[in-house]
């Protein structure tokens, strides 16, 4: 039934796949939803194809769309990130009134969200940058939603977002994350973690496929089994599906006919760049982004293969296949734990930098359903932060420390075996180095400080007394205190 008389409780601008699925989700859950798209064909198509699924109010001008919303008006923008989002915000600000709420549900960069929030607030409207995860399917059937913006907007917006979000054990996968850019920031790091999670699964596959020479169908069975335990997650589940799939064109395993050049839309890269800016080592995420970049460096890879670079494989006389499979599972689990630990570190650093006061427990809660990284494991993360909200690192939680007791040796064995076999495991290996760096009593940073003092008089601190020091390297190599 298509309503024309009543006002809509929520509106959606931009009716490409994500926008129309979100609009249908609102309608399915009892909300009257106003819909508008720049090109009216998309609006008409939505009403023609799905108008009977609930209560829609279609408009063909932004003014009619705004007029069809009840106050305070609430409109979610689902258009291309960047210029298109800015254009639609301007139109809405113009057509709306004091106290109305503009929500950006796209994958906007959080610094854009901070800027937009200021601009929109200056005009007396509220602006909420909301990260929405779960892809097309999530938008339609229940995404995980990460709204930022003013707390008072959440009071109005909360119930309506709760009505469409995924739900785990009676808890909706949405909560107010923090002011201005907090929601989009957290969504960015979520995507970065997703990159790492996918890459560690890829590394496990690589080892089973080219280390043990297992067929994709056999590896699909292994992933299905892993999905029954600690690794139980959406990504492991779909990995088994992809590996079991045959190419409809040739009958070969699909994974064998897909070009091995991974694409990206940029949120993983933003997470890595932001990690560098904040000084937070998100090595697992950065390596995952680099791994995608390397995979797509097709010409360079071809040249390297033709160039016959020496492999230098070390033959250890083979591995026991069953033991190796279990070791790989544990190495994957350990590396994944590092990726999440680093991602939560980045969120804490960002939250501190911008004064957002993001609660890590909220994230572990709302990521349990709807989003791509949904996993049983997130319950454990929530428990970890429930026990100690000030946890200095996720891996220091007693439960995860206990898990690492069981994971650490298999993890070392797998990284060593991969190295000997000549198989790339960038996230497994760098995560292990990160772990060992955290554990190390002394790091070579002391030597680096010495080098910096040598060539640039950059000074150093001492372990045995307060102050800042320098060695007169070019003369008598005496010690001077530079802050005395
Ligand atoms: P998807 O990837 O799901 O296809 P997208 O490319 O992120 O979606 O966004 C496409 C949407 O942004 C469309 O609704 C598009 O409107 P049109 O159907 O009229 O092309 C909308 N969009 C892009 N630029 C826009 C602009 N400057 N003003 C308004 N809407 C715009």
Short mmCIF file of N, CA and C and ligand atoms in Angstrom, two decimals, residues 14-18 37-39 42 78-81 83-84 87-88 91 265, ligand 1:
data_model
loop_
_atom_site.label_atom_id
_atom_site.label_comp_id
_atom_site.label_asym_id
_atom_site.label_seq_id
_atom_site.Cartn_x
_atom_site.Cartn_y
_atom_site.Cartn_z
N UNK A 14 18.35 8.89 -2.08
CA UNK A 14 19.34 8.06 -2.79
C UNK A 14 18.85 6.63 -2.79
N UNK A 15 18.36 6.19 -3.94
CA UNK A 15 17.69 4.88 -3.97
C UNK A 15 18.43 3.89 -4.87
N UNK A 16 19.77 3.94 -4.83
CA UNK A 16 20.55 2.86 -5.43
C UNK A 16 20.35 1.65 -4.51
N UNK A 17 21.15 0.60 -4.69
CA UNK A 17 20.85 -0.65 -3.98
C UNK A 17 20.77 -0.49 -2.45
N UNK A 18 21.80 0.15 -1.86
CA UNK A 18 21.81 0.27 -0.39
C UNK A 18 20.63 1.11 0.10
N UNK A 37 14.90 10.16 -4.98
CA UNK A 37 16.15 9.97 -5.70
C UNK A 37 16.26 11.06 -6.76
N UNK A 38 17.51 11.52 -6.99
CA UNK A 38 17.71 12.61 -7.98
C UNK A 38 17.02 12.27 -9.31
N UNK A 39 17.30 11.07 -9.82
CA UNK A 39 16.59 10.65 -11.05
C UNK A 39 15.32 9.94 -10.62
N UNK A 42 14.40 5.84 -10.48
CA UNK A 42 14.72 4.90 -9.39
C UNK A 42 13.60 4.90 -8.35
N UNK A 78 21.73 8.36 1.30
CA UNK A 78 22.43 7.14 0.86
C UNK A 78 22.91 7.35 -0.58
N UNK A 79 23.69 8.40 -0.78
CA UNK A 79 24.23 8.64 -2.13
C UNK A 79 25.74 8.45 -2.09
N UNK A 80 26.37 8.58 -3.23
CA UNK A 80 27.81 8.42 -3.32
C UNK A 80 28.52 9.31 -2.30
N UNK A 81 29.56 8.75 -1.65
CA UNK A 81 30.32 9.54 -0.69
C UNK A 81 31.03 10.68 -1.44
N UNK A 83 31.35 14.44 -3.02
CA UNK A 83 30.64 15.62 -3.53
C UNK A 83 29.13 15.45 -3.53
N UNK A 84 28.66 14.24 -3.92
CA UNK A 84 27.22 14.00 -4.00
C UNK A 84 26.59 14.17 -2.61
N UNK A 87 26.36 17.80 -1.81
CA UNK A 87 25.30 18.45 -2.58
C UNK A 87 23.94 18.18 -1.94
N UNK A 88 23.70 16.93 -1.56
CA UNK A 88 22.40 16.58 -0.98
C UNK A 88 22.23 17.24 0.40
N UNK A 91 21.06 20.75 -0.12
CA UNK A 91 19.65 20.81 -0.51
C UNK A 91 18.74 20.59 0.70
N UNK A 265 37.77 -0.25 -1.81
CA UNK A 265 37.10 1.05 -2.00
C UNK A 265 37.74 2.14 -1.15
P1 LIG B 1 25.66 2.14 -5.39
O1 LIG B 1 27.14 1.91 -5.26
O2 LIG B 1 24.82 1.43 -4.37
O3 LIG B 1 25.11 2.04 -6.80
P2 LIG B 1 26.40 4.90 -5.11
O4 LIG B 1 27.13 4.92 -6.42
O5 LIG B 1 27.14 5.02 -3.84
O6 LIG B 1 25.40 3.67 -5.03
O7 LIG B 1 25.32 6.06 -5.16
C1 LIG B 1 24.44 6.20 -6.23
C2 LIG B 1 23.33 7.12 -5.75
O8 LIG B 1 23.87 8.42 -5.54
C3 LIG B 1 22.22 7.25 -6.74
O9 LIG B 1 21.02 7.30 -6.02
C4 LIG B 1 22.52 8.59 -7.40
O10 LIG B 1 21.42 9.25 -7.93
P3 LIG B 1 21.00 9.02 -9.49
O11 LIG B 1 20.19 7.77 -9.50
O12 LIG B 1 20.20 10.22 -9.81
O13 LIG B 1 22.27 8.91 -10.27
C5 LIG B 1 23.02 9.36 -6.22
N1 LIG B 1 23.78 10.55 -6.57
C6 LIG B 1 24.99 10.62 -7.15
N2 LIG B 1 25.36 11.90 -7.31
C7 LIG B 1 24.36 12.67 -6.82
C8 LIG B 1 24.16 14.08 -6.68
N3 LIG B 1 25.09 14.96 -7.05
N4 LIG B 1 22.99 14.50 -6.14
C9 LIG B 1 22.07 13.62 -5.74
N5 LIG B 1 22.20 12.28 -5.82
C10 LIG B 1 23.33 11.82 -6.36
#
